[in-house]
Tab-separated table of C-alpha atoms in Angstrom:
chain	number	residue	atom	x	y	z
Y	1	UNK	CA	-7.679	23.687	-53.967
Y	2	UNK	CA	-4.395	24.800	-52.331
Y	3	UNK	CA	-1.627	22.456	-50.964
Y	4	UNK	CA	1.757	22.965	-49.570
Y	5	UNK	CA	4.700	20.284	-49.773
Y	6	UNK	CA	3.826	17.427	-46.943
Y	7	UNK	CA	0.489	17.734	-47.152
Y	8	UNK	CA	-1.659	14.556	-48.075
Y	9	UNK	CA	-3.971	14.244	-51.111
Y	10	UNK	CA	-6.564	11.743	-50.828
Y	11	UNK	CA	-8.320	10.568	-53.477
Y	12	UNK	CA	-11.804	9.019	-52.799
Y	13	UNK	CA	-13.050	5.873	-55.166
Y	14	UNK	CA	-15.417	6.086	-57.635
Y	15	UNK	CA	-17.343	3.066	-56.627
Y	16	UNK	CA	-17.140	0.269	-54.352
Y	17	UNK	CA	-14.497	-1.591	-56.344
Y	18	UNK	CA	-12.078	1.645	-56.461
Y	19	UNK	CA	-10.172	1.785	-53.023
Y	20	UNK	CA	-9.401	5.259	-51.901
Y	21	UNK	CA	-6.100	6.590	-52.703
Y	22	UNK	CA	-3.717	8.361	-50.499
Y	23	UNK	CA	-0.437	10.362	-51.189
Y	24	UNK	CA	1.951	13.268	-49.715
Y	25	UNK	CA	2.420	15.797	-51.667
Y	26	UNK	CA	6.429	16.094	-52.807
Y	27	UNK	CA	6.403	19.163	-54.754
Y	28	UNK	CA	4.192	21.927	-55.524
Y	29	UNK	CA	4.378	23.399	-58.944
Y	30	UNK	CA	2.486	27.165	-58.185
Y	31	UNK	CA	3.723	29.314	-55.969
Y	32	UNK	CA	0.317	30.067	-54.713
Y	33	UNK	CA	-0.671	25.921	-54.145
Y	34	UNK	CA	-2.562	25.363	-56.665
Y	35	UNK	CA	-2.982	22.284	-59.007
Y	36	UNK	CA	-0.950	20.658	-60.349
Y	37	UNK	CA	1.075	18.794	-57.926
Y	38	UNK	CA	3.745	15.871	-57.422
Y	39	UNK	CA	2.701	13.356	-55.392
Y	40	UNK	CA	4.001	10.175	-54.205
Y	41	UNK	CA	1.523	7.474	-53.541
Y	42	UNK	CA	0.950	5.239	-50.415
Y	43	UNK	CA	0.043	2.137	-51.779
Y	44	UNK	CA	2.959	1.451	-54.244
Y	45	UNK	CA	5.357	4.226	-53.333
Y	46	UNK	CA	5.402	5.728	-57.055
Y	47	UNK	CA	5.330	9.236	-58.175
Y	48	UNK	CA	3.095	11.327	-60.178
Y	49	UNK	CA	1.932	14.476	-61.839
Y	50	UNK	CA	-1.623	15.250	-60.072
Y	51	UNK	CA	-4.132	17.451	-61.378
Y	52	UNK	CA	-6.495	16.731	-58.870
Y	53	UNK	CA	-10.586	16.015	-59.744
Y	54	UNK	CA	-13.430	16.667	-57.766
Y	55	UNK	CA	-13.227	13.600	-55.829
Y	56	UNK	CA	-9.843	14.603	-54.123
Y	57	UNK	CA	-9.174	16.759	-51.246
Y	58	UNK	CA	-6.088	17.825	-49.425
Y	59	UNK	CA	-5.144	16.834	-45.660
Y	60	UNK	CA	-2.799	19.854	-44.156
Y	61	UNK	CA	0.244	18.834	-42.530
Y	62	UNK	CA	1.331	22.248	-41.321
Y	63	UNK	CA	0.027	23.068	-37.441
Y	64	UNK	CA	-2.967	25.292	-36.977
Y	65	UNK	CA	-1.646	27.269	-33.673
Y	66	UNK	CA	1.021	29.887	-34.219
């Protein structure tokens, strides 16, 4: 997994009583975008240390064309 800062990490629920969670990613700790990142969350506008799981994926902000 690779992110860049602005970039959204979405974390799906494990079940049906775990609501998906959604964040942009604030800072990115490796130069090369790996795990682990900083990431403040949607839903209650906190901050935290990520180390993202299988059951998260990253939304790219940045613009495909050149």
């Amino acid at each position: 997994m690779k992110a860049a800062m602005g970039d959204r990490l979405i974390v799906e629920g494990g079940s049906d009583h775990e609501s998906r969670k959604i964040g942009v990613i604030t800072e990115v700790r490796h130069e090369d975008g790996t795990p682990p990142y900083l990431v403040r969350w949607a839903d209650d506008d906190h901050e935290s240390l990520v180390f993202p799981g299988p059951d998260a994926h990253v939304v790219s902000e940045r613009s495909s064309d050149g």
